[in-house]
mmCIF file of C-alpha atoms in Angstrom:
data_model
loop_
_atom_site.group_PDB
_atom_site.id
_atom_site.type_symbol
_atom_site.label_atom_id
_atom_site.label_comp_id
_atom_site.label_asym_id
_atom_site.label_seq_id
_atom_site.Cartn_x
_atom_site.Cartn_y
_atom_site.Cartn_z
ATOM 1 C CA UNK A 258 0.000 0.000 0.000
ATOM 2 C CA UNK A 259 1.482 3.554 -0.816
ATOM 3 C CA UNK A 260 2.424 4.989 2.366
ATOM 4 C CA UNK A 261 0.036 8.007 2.607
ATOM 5 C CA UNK A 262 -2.897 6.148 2.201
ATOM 6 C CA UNK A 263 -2.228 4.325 6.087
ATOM 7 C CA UNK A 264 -3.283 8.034 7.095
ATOM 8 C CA UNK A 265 -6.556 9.171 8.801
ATOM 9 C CA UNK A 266 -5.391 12.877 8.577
ATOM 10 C CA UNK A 267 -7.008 14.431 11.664
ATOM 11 C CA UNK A 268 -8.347 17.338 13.564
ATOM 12 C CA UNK A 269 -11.140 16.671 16.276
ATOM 13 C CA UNK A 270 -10.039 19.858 18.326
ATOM 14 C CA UNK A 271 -12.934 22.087 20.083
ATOM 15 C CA UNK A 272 -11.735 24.453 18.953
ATOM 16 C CA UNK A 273 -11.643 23.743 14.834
ATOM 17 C CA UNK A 274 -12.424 26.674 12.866
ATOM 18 C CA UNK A 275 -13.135 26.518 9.040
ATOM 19 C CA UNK A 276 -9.641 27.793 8.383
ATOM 20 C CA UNK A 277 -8.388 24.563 10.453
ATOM 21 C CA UNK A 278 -11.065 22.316 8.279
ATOM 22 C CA UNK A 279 -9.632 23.930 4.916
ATOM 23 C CA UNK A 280 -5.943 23.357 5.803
ATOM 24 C CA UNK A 281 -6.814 19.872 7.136
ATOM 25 C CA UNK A 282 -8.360 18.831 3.988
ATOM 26 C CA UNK A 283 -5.763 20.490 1.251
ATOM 27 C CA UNK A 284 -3.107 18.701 2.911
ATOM 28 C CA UNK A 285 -5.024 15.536 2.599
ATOM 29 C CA UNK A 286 -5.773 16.109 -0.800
ATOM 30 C CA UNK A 287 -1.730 16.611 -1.551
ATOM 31 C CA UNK A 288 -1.086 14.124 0.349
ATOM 32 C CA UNK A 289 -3.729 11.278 -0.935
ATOM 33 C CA UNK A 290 -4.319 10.294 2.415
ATOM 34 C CA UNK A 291 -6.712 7.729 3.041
ATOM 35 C CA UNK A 292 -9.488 10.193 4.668
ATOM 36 C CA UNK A 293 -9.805 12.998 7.094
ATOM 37 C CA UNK A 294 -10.838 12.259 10.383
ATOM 38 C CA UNK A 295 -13.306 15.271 11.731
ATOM 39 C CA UNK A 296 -16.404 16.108 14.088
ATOM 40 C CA UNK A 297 -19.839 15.496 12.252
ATOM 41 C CA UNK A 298 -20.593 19.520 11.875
ATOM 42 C CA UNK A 299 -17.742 19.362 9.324
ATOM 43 C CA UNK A 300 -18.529 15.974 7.347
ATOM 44 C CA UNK A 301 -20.512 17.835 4.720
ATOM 45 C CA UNK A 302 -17.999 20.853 4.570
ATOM 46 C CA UNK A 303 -15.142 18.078 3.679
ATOM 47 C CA UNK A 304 -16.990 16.393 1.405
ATOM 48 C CA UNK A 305 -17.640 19.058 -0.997
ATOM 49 C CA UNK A 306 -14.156 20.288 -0.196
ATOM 50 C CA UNK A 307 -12.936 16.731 -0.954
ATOM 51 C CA UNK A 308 -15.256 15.691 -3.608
ATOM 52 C CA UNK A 309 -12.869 15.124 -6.655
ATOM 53 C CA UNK A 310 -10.473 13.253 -4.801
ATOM 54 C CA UNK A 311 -10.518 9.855 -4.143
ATOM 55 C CA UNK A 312 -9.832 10.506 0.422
ATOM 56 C CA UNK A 313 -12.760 9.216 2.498
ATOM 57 C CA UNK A 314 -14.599 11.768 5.170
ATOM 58 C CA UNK A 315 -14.463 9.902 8.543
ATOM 59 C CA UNK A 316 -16.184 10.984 11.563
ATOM 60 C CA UNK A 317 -16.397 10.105 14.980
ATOM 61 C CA UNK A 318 -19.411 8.594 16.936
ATOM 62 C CA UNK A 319 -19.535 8.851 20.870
ATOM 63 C CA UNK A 320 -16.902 10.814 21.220
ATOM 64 C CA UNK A 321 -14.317 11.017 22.679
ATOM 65 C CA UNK A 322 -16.297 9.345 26.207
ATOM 66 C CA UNK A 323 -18.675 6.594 24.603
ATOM 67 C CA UNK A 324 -21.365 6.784 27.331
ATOM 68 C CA UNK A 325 -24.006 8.830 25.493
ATOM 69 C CA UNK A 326 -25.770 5.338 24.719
ATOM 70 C CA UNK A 327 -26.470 3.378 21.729
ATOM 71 C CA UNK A 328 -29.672 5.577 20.746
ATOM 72 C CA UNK A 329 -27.506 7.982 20.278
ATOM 73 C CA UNK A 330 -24.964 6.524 18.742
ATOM 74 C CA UNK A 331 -26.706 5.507 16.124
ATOM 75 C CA UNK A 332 -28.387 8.756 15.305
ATOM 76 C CA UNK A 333 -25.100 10.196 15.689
ATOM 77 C CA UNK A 334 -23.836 7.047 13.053
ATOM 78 C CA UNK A 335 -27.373 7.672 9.987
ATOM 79 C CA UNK A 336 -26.660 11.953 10.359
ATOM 80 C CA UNK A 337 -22.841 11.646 9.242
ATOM 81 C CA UNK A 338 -23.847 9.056 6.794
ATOM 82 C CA UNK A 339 -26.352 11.167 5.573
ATOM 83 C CA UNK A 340 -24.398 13.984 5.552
ATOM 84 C CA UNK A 341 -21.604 12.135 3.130
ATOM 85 C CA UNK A 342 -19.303 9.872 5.468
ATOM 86 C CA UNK A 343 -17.689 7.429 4.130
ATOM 87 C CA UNK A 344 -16.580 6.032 7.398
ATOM 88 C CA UNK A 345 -17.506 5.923 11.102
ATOM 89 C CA UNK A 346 -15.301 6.351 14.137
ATOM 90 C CA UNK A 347 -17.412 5.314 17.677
ATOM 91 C CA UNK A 348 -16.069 4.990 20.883
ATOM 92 C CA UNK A 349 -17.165 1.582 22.301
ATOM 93 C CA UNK A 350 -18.650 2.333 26.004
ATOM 94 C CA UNK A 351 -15.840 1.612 28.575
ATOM 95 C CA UNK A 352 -17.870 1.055 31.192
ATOM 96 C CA UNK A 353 -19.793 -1.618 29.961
ATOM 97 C CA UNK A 354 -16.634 -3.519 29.212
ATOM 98 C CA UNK A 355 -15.626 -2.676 33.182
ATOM 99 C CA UNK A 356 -18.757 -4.142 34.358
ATOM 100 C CA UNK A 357 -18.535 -7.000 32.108
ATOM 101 C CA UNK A 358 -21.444 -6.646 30.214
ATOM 102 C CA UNK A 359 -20.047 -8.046 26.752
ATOM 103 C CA UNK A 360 -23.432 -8.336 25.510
ATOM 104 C CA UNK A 361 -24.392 -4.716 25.607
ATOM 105 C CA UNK A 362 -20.991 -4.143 23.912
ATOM 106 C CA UNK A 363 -21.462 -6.711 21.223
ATOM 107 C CA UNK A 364 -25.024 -4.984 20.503
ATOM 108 C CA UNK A 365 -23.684 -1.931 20.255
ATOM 109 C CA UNK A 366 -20.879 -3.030 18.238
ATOM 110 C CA UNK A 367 -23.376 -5.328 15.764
ATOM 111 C CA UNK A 368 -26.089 -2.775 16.104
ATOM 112 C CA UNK A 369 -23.734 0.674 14.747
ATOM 113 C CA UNK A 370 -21.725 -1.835 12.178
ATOM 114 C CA UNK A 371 -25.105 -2.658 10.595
ATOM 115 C CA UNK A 372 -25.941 0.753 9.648
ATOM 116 C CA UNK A 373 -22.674 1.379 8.418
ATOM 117 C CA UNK A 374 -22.413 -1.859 6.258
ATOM 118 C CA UNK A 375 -26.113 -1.741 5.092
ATOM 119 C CA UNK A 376 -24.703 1.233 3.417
ATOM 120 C CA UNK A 377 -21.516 0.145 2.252
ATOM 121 C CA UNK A 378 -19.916 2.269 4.252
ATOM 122 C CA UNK A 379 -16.716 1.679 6.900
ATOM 123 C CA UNK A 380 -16.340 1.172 10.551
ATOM 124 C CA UNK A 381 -14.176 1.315 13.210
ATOM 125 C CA UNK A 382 -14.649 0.802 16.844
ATOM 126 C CA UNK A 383 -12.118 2.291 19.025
ATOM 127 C CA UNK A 384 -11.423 0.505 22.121
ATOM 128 C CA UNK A 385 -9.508 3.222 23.896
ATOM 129 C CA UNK A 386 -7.078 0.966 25.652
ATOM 130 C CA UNK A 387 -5.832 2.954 27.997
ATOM 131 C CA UNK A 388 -8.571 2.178 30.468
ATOM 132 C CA UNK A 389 -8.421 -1.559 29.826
ATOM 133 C CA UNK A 390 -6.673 -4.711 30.816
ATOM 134 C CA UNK A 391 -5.132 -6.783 28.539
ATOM 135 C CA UNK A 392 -7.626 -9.367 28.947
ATOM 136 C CA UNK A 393 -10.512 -6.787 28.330
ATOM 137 C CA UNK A 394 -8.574 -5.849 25.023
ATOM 138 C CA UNK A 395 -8.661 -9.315 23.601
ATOM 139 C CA UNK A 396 -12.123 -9.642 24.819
ATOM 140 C CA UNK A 397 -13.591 -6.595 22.907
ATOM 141 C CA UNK A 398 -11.537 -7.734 19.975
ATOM 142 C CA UNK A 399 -13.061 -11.334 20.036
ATOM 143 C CA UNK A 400 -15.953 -9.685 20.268
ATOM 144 C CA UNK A 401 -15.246 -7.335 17.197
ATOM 145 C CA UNK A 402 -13.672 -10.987 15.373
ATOM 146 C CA UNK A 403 -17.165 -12.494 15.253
ATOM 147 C CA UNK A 404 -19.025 -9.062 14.159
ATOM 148 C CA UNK A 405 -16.472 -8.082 12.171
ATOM 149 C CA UNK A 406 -16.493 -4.305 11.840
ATOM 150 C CA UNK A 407 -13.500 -3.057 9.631
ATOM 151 C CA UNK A 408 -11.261 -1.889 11.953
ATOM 152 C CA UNK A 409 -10.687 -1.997 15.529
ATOM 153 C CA UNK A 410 -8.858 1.199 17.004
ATOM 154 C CA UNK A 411 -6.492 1.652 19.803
ATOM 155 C CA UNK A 412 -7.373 4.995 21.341
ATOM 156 C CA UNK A 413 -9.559 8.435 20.507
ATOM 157 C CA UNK A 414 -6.230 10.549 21.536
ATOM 158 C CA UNK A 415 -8.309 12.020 24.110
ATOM 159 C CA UNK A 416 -7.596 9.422 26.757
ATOM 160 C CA UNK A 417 -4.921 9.137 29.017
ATOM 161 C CA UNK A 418 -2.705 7.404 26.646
ATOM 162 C CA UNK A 419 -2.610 6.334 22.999
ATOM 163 C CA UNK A 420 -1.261 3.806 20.465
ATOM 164 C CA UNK A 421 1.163 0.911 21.954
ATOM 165 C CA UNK A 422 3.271 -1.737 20.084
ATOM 166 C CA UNK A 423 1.885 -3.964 22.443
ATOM 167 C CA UNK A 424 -1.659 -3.564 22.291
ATOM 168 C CA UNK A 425 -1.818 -3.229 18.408
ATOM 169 C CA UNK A 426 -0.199 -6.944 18.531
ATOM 170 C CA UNK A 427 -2.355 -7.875 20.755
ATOM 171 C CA UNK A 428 -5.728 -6.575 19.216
ATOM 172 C CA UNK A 429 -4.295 -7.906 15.270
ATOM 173 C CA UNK A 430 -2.757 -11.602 16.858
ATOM 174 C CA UNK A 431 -6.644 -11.948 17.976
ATOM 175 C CA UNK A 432 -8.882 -10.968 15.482
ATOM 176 C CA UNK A 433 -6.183 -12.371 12.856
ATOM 177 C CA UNK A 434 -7.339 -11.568 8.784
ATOM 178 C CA UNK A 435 -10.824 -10.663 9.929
ATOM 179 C CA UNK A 436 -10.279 -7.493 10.870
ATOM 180 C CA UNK A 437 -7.456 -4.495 10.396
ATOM 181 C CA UNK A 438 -6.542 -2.439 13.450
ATOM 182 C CA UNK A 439 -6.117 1.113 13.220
ATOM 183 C CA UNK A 440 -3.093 2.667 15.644
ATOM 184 C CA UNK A 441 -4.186 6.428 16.766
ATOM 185 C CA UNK A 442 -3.206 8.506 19.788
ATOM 186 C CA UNK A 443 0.259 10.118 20.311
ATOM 187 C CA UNK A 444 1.577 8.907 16.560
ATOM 188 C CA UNK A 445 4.196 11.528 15.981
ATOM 189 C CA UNK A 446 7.254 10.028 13.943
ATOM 190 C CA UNK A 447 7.883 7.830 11.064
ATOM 191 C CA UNK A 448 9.632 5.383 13.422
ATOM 192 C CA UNK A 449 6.204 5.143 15.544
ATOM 193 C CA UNK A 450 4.538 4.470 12.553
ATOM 194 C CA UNK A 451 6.718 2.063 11.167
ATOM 195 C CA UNK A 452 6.148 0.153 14.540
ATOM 196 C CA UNK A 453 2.827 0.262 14.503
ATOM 197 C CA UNK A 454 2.662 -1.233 11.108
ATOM 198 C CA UNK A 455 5.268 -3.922 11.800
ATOM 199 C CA UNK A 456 3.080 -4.921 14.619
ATOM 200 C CA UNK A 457 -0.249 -5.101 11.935
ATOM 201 C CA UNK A 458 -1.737 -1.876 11.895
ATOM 202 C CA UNK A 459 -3.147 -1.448 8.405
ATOM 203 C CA UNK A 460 -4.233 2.300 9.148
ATOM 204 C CA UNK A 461 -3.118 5.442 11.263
ATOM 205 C CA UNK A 462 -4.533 8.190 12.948
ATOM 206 C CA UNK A 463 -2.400 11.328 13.332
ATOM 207 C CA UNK A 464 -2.818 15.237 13.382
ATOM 208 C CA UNK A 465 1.212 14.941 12.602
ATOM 209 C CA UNK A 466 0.817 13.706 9.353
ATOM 210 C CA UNK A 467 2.234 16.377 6.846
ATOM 211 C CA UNK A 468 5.452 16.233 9.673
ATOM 212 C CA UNK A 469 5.464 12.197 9.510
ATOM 213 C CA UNK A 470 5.344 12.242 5.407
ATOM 214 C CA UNK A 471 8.130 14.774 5.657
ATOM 215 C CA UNK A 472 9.870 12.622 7.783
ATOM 216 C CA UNK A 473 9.294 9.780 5.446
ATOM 217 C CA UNK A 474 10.818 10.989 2.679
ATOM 218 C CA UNK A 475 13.553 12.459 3.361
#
């Protein structure tokens, strides 16, 4: 795969401004990154902006806490789809998988990837790993294995940590071919991303990625 396209090329500040969205999106489109990642009041604005280019609009669901429930969720999920996303971000509900109620997550999980896939469109479900076990990583991907949304994501960047080699192993050694993992949070260099492929991440998320390109070709 050409290198650019492992990129979600992101901005999910508060603060994002249309000057921000514009910059965000002509850097993508120079770049031929594989989408921009944004907030759902910009998914139309990019995909106009973006609209003879071949780079997805991606937006995130639920975010960055995951506890607005799965109503909302998936209103959240049919307005950006509406609205021209080609993929969905949504933050899995931590909670739930601290309490141990795999069920609700795997309805939620089923539930929001059905929408998406009904429409042909892509999903990710990020785990945000920093306030899980191991053993509640591998359980959320098993989960995720048997549903099979199309990526499972280490972190919203929002947390209290990001990306690890560790848990991107972990989450790609247990799903396996079924489903691609997606390394995001704290992704700064070309050597972090070069680890996080080598360990099986088949996408990134970064705000860094005009700096990490650089980097890459020098």
């Amino acid at each position: 795969m050409e290198f650019n396209k492992y990129f979600d090329h992101t901005f999910l500040k508060a603060f994002a401004t249309e000057k921000d969205i514009d910059t965000l999106c002509q850097q993508a489109r120079e770049l031929n990154t594989a989408s921009v990642c944004v907030n759902e009041e910009w998914v139309a604005y990019c995909k106009e902006l973006l609209k003879d280019t071949n780079v997805m609009v991606c937006n995130v669901v639920g975010f960055p806490l995951g506890q607005c429930g799965l109503n909302t969720k998936a209103y959240e999920t049919k307005e950006a789809l509406k609205d021209g996303a080609d993929e969905i971000d949504y933050v899995l509900n931590v909670g739930d998988v601290k309490m141990g109620k795999f069920d609700k997550v795997k309805e939620e999980m089923e539930t929001l990837t059905n929408i998406c896939h009904e429409q042909n469109k892509g999903i990710k479900v990020i785990f945000e790993n920093c306030y899980l076990t191991k053993e509640e990583i591998k359980k959320c991907a098993e989960i995720a294995k048997e549903v099979k949304p199309d990526f499972i994501k280490t972190s919203t960047g929002f947390g209290t940590g990001g990306a690890t080699i560790e848990d991107v192993k972990l989450m790609k050694d247990t799903v396996g071919s079924d489903v691609e993992v997606k390394a995001a949070g704290g992704i700064h260099s070309y050597a972090e991303v070069k680890e996080m492929i080598e360990a099986g991440a088949t996408r990134i998320g970064a705000s860094a990625t005009v700096q990490i390109v650089e980097e890459y070709n020098k």
